[in-house]
Tab-separated table of C-alpha atoms and ligand atoms in Angstrom:
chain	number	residue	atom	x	y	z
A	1	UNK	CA	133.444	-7.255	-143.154
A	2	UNK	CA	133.747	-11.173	-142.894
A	3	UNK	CA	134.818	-12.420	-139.776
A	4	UNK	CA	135.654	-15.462	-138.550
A	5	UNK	CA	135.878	-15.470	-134.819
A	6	UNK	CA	136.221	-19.451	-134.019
A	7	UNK	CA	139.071	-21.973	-135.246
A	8	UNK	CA	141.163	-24.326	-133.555
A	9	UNK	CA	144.593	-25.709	-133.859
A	10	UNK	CA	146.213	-29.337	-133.754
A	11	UNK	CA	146.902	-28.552	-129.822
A	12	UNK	CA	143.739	-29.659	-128.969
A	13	UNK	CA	143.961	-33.082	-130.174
A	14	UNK	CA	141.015	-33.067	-132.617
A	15	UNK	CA	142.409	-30.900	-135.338
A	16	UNK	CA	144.872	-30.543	-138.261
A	17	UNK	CA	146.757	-28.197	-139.800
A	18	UNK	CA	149.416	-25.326	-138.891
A	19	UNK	CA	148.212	-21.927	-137.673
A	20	UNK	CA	150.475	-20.275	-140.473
A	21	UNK	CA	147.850	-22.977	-142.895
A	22	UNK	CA	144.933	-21.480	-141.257
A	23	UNK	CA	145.779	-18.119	-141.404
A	24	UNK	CA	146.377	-18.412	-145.433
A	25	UNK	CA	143.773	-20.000	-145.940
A	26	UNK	CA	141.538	-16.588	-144.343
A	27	UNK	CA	143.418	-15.186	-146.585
A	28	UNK	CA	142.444	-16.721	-149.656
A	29	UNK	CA	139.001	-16.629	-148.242
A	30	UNK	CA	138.614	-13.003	-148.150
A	31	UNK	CA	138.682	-12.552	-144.292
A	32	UNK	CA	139.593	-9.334	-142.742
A	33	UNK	CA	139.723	-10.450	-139.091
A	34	UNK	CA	140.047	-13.976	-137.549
A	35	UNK	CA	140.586	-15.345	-133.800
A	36	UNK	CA	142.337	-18.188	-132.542
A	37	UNK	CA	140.101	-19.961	-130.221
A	38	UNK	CA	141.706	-23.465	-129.204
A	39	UNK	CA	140.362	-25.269	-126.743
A	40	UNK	CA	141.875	-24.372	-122.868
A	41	UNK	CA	142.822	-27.255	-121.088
A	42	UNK	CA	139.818	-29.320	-119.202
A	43	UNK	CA	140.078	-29.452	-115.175
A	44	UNK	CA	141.194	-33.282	-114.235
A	45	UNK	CA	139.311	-35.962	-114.809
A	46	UNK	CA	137.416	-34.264	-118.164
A	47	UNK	CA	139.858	-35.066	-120.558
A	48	UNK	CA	140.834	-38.849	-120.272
A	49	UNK	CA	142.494	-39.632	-123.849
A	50	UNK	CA	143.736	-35.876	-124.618
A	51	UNK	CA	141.382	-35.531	-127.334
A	52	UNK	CA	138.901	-32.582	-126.280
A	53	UNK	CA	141.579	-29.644	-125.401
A	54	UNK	CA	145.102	-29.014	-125.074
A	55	UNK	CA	147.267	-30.072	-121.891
A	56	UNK	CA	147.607	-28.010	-118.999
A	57	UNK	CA	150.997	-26.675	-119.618
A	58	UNK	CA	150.369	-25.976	-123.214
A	59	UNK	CA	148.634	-22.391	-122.663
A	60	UNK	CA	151.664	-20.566	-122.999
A	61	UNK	CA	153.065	-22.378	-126.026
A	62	UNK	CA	149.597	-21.994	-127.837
A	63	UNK	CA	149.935	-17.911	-126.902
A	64	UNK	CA	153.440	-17.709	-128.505
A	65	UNK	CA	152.121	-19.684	-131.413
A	66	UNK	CA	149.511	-17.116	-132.338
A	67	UNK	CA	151.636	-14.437	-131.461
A	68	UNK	CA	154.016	-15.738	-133.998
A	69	UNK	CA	151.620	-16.018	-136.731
A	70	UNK	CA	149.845	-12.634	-135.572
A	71	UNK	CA	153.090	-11.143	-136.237
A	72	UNK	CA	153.596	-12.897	-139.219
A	73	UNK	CA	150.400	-12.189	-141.031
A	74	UNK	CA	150.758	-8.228	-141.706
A	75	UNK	CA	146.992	-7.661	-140.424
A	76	UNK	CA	146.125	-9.600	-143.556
A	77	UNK	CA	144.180	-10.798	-142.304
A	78	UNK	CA	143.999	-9.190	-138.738
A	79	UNK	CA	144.784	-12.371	-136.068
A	80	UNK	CA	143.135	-12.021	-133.069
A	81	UNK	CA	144.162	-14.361	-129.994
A	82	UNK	CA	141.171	-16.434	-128.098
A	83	UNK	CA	140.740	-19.122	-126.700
A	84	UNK	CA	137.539	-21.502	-126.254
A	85	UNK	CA	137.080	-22.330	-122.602
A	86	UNK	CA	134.357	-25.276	-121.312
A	87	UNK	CA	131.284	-24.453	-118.767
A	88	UNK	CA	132.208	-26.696	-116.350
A	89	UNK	CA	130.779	-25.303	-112.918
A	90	UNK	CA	133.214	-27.224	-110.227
A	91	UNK	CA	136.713	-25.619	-111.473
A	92	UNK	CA	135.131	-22.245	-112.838
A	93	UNK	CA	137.717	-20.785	-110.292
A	94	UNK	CA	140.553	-22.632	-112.009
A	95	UNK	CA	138.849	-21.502	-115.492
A	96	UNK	CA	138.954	-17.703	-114.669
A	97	UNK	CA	142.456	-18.134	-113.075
A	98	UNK	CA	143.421	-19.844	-116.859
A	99	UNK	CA	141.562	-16.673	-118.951
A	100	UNK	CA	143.733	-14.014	-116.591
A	101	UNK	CA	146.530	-15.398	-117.154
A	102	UNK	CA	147.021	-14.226	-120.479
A	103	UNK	CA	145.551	-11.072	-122.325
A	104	UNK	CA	143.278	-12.789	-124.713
A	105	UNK	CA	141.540	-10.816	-127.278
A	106	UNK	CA	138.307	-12.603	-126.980
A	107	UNK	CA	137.252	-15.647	-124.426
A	108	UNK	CA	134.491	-18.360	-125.860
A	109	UNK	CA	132.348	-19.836	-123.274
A	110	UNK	CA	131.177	-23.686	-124.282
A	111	UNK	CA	128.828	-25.888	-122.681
A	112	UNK	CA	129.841	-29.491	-124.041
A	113	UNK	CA	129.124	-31.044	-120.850
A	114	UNK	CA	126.219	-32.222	-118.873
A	115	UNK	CA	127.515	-33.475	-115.640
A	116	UNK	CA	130.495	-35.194	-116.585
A	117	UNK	CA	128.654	-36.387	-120.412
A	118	UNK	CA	130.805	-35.130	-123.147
A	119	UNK	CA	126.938	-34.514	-124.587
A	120	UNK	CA	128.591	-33.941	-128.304
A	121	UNK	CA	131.304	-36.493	-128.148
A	122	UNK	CA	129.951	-39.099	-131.328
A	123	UNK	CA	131.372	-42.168	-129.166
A	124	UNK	CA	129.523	-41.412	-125.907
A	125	UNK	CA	126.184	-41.037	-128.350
A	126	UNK	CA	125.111	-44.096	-126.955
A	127	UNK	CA	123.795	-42.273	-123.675
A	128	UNK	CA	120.992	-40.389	-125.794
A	129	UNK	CA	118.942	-43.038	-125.677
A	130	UNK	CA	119.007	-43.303	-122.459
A	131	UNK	CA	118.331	-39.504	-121.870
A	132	UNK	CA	114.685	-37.766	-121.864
A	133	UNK	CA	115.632	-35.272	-124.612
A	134	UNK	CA	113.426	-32.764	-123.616
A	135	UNK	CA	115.303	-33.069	-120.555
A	136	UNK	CA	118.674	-32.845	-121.795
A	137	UNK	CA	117.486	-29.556	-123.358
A	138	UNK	CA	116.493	-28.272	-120.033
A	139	UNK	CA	119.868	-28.966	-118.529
A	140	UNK	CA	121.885	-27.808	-121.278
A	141	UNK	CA	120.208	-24.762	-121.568
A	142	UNK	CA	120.220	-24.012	-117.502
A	143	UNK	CA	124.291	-24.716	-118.362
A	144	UNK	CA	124.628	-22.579	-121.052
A	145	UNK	CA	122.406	-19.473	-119.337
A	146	UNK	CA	124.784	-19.772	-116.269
A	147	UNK	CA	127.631	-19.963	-118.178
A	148	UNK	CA	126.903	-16.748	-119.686
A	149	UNK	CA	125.923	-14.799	-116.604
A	150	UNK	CA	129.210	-16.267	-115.073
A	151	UNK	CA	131.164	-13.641	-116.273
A	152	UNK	CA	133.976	-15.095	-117.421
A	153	UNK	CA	133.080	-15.273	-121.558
A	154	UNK	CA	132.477	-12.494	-124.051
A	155	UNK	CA	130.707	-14.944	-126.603
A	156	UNK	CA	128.924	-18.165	-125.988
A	157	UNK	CA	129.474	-20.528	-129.067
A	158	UNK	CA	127.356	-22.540	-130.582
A	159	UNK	CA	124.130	-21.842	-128.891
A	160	UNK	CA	122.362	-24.977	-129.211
A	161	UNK	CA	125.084	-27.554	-129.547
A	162	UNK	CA	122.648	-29.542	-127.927
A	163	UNK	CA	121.121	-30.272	-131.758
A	164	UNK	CA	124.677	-31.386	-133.071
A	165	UNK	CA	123.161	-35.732	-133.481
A	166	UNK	CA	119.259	-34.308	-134.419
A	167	UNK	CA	117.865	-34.865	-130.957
A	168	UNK	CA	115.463	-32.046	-130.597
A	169	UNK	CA	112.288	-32.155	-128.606
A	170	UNK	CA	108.809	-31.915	-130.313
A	171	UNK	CA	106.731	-28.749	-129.299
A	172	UNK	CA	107.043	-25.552	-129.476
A	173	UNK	CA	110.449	-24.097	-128.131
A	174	UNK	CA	109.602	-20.392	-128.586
A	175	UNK	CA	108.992	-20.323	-124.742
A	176	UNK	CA	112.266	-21.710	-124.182
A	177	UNK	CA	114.266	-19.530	-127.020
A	178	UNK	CA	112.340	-16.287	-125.313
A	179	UNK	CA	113.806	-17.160	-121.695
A	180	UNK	CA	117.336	-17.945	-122.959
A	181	UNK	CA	117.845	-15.142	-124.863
A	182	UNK	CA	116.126	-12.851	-122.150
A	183	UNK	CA	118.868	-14.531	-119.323
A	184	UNK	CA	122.139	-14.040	-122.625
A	185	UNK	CA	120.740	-10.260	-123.128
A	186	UNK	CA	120.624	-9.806	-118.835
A	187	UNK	CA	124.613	-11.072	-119.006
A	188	UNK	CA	125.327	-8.703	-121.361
A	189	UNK	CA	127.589	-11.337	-123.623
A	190	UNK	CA	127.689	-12.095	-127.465
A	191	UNK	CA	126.460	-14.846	-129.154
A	192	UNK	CA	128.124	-17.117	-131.619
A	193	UNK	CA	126.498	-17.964	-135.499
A	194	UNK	CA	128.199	-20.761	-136.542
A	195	UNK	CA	128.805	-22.902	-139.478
A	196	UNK	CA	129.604	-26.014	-137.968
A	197	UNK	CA	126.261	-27.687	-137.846
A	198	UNK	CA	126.085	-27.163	-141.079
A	199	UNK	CA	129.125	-29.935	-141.278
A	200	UNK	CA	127.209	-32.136	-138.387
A	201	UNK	CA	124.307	-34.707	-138.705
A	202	UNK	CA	121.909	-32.084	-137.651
A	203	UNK	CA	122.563	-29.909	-140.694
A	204	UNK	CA	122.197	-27.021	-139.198
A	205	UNK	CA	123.374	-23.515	-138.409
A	206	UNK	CA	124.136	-23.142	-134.387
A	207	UNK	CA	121.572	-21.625	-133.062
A	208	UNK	CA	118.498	-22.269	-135.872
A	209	UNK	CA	116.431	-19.530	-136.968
A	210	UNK	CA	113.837	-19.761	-134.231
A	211	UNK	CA	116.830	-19.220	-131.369
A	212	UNK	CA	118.397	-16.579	-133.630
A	213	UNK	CA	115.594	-14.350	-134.086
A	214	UNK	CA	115.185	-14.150	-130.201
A	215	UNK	CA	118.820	-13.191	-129.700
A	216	UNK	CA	117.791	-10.366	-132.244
A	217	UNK	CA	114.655	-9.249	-130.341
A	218	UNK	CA	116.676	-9.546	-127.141
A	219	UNK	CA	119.431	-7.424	-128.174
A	220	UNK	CA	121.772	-9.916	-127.963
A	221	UNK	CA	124.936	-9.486	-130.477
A	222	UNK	CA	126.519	-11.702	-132.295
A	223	UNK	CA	129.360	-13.231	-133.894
A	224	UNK	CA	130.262	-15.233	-137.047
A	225	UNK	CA	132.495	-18.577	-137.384
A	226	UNK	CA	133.355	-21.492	-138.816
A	227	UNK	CA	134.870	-23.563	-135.652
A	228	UNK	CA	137.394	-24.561	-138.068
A	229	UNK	CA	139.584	-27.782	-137.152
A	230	UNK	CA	141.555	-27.610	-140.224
A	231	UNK	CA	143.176	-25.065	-142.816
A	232	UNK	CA	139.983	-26.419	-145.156
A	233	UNK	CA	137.348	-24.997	-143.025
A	234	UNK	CA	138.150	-21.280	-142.216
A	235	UNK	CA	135.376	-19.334	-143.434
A	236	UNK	CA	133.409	-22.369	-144.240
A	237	UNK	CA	129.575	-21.641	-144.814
A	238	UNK	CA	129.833	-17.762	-143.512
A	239	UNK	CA	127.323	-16.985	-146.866
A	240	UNK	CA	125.160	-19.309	-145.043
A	241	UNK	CA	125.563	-17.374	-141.723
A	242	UNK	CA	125.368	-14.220	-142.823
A	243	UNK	CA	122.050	-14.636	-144.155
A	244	UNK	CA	120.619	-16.526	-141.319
A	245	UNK	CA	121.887	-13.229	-139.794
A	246	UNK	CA	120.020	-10.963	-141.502
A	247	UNK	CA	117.194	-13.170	-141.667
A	248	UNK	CA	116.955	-12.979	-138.337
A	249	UNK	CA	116.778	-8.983	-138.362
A	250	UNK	CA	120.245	-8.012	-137.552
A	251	UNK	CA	122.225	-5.368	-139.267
A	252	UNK	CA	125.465	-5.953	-137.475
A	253	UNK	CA	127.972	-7.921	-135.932
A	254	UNK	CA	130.677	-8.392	-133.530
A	255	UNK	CA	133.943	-8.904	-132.513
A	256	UNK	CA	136.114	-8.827	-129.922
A	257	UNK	CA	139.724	-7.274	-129.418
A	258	UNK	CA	141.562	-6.929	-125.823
A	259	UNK	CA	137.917	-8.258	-125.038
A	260	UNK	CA	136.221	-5.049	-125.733
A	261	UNK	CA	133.067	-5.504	-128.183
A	262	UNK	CA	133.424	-3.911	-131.523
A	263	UNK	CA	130.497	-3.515	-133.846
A	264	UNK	CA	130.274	-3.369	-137.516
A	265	UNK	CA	127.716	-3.311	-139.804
A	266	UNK	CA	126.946	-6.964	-141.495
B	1	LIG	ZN1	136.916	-28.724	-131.100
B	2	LIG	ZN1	135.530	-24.683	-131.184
C-alpha cells in the first residue's frame, strides 16, 4: 500500500500548487492514501515574513479546503486531513489548544527550531558556523525527544532534520540513535521516513539508515512521505523509502485516521 502521509499546500507560504493538483497527482502516482499536513500557524514572533506556516486565522479555511478535495476525490486516493505542527516549548499550550480544535486525522510534530533559530531555514545558514555541531545535535535531539513525549503528535517528521545542510558530527552516533529511539518507543508515537532529504544538500533519506534501524529495534513505527510543496513532488522518492524501510528490518507501516494508528504490511 503506498502512502504518502506528508504534503503541504500554498497556505503556508513556501509552496505551490492547488490541493485538487496534489491530490491528482497521488493519483497518477499510484497512491492509495495521502494526508494533508500544512504547516499550523507559528506562536508570535516565529514567523516574521509569513513564509514558514499559514496565518493564525487560516486553520479553518485550510480544514474546509481539504474537506473539499476529500470529498471530491472518491477515496481515490483516500485524503486524509493533518496538519504539521512546530515543537516550540513556550506556546505548547496554544499548540494543543490549535490540534483540538479541529478533528484532524493525523497531527505531525516538527522540531525546526532551536531556541528561536529557524535551524533549517537556508538564509539563517550563516549561524552554523557559529554553532558546535555536535552541540546542535544534542539540542535538537533533547527537542525532538520532548516533543514526542509531549503528547500532542502521533508522528514526528523528519527525524534528523538536523542533517538537512550536511552538518553532522564525526563519531559514532549509535549511542545517540539507541537513546532517541529508546525515549520515541517510551512516547509511544510514529516516526516519519521521508523523501525530502533526498531533494536537500544532505542527500539523504530523514532519518539515515543508522537512526532507522534503531527505530526498528525499538519498536518504533513508522510512516512514509514525500513532504511535498508542490503537485510535482507527491510520492517523490517513496521506492527509495520503502527500501530504506525494509532495510532497516521492518515489515510494516503506518498511518493515521481520526488519529488512531493503522498498520499495514509494507
Ligand atoms: Zn514546509
Ligand atoms: Zn512538511
Amino acid at each position: 500500500m503506498m502512502i504518502d502521509l506528508h504534503m503541504h499546500t500554498p497556505r503556508c507560504g513556501h509552496a505551490a500548487g492547488a490541493p485538487s493538483e496534489y491530490v491528482a497527482a497521488a493519483r497518477r502516482a499510484g497512491l492509495e492514501v495521502i494526508a494533508f499536513t500544512d504547516h499550523l500557524a507559528l506562536p508570535d514572533g516565529y514567523d516574521p515574513d509569513g513564509e514558514y506556516a499559514m496565518r493564525p486565522g487560516e486553520l479553518g479555511d485550510y480544514v474546509a479546503e481539504v474537506r473539499e478535495v476529500q470529498r471530491l476525490s472518491g477515496h481515490s486516493p483516500r485524503v486524509l486531513l493533518g496538519i504539521e505542527a512546530d515543537w516550540v516549548p513556550p506556546h505548547r499550550g496554544q499548540t494543543a489548544r490549535a490540534i483540538a480544535s479541529h478533528a484532524f486525522d493525523v497531527v505531525l510534530g516538527s522540531v525546526h527550531f532551536l531556541g528561536d533559530w529557524a535551524f533549517d531555514d537556508p538564509s539563517l545558514i550563516d549561524e552554523w558556523s557559529l554553532r558546535d555541531v555536535a552541540g546542535a545535535w544534542d539540542e535538537y535531539f533533547e527537542a525532538f525527544t520532548h516533543a514526542a513525549a509531549s503528547g500532542l503528535f502521533d508522528v514526528m517528521a523528519h527525524p534528523d532534520l538536523v542533517k538537512k545542510f550536511g552538518h553532522v558530527p564525526p563519531g559514532d552516533l549509535s549511542a545517540l540513535y539507541k537513546d532517541v529511539a529508546a525515549a520515541v518507543a517510551d512516547a509511544g508515537v510514529a516516526v516519519e521516513v521521508s523523501s525530502a532529504g533526498l531533494r536537500k544538500p544532505c542527500r539523504e533519506i530523514y532519518p539515515s539508515d543508522a537512526l532507522l534501524s534503531a527505530f526498528c529495534r525499538a519498536g518504533v513505527p513508522v510512516t512514509t512521505a514525500s513532504d511535498a510543496h508542490t503537485p510535482e513532488e507527491v510520492g517523490s522518492g517513496l521506492a527509495e523509502v520503502r527500501e530504506a524501510v525494509e532495510r532497516a528490518g521492518y515489515s510494516s507501516i503506518v498511518y493515521f485516521e481520526a488519529r488512531e494508528m493503522r498498520e499495514v504490511p509494507l
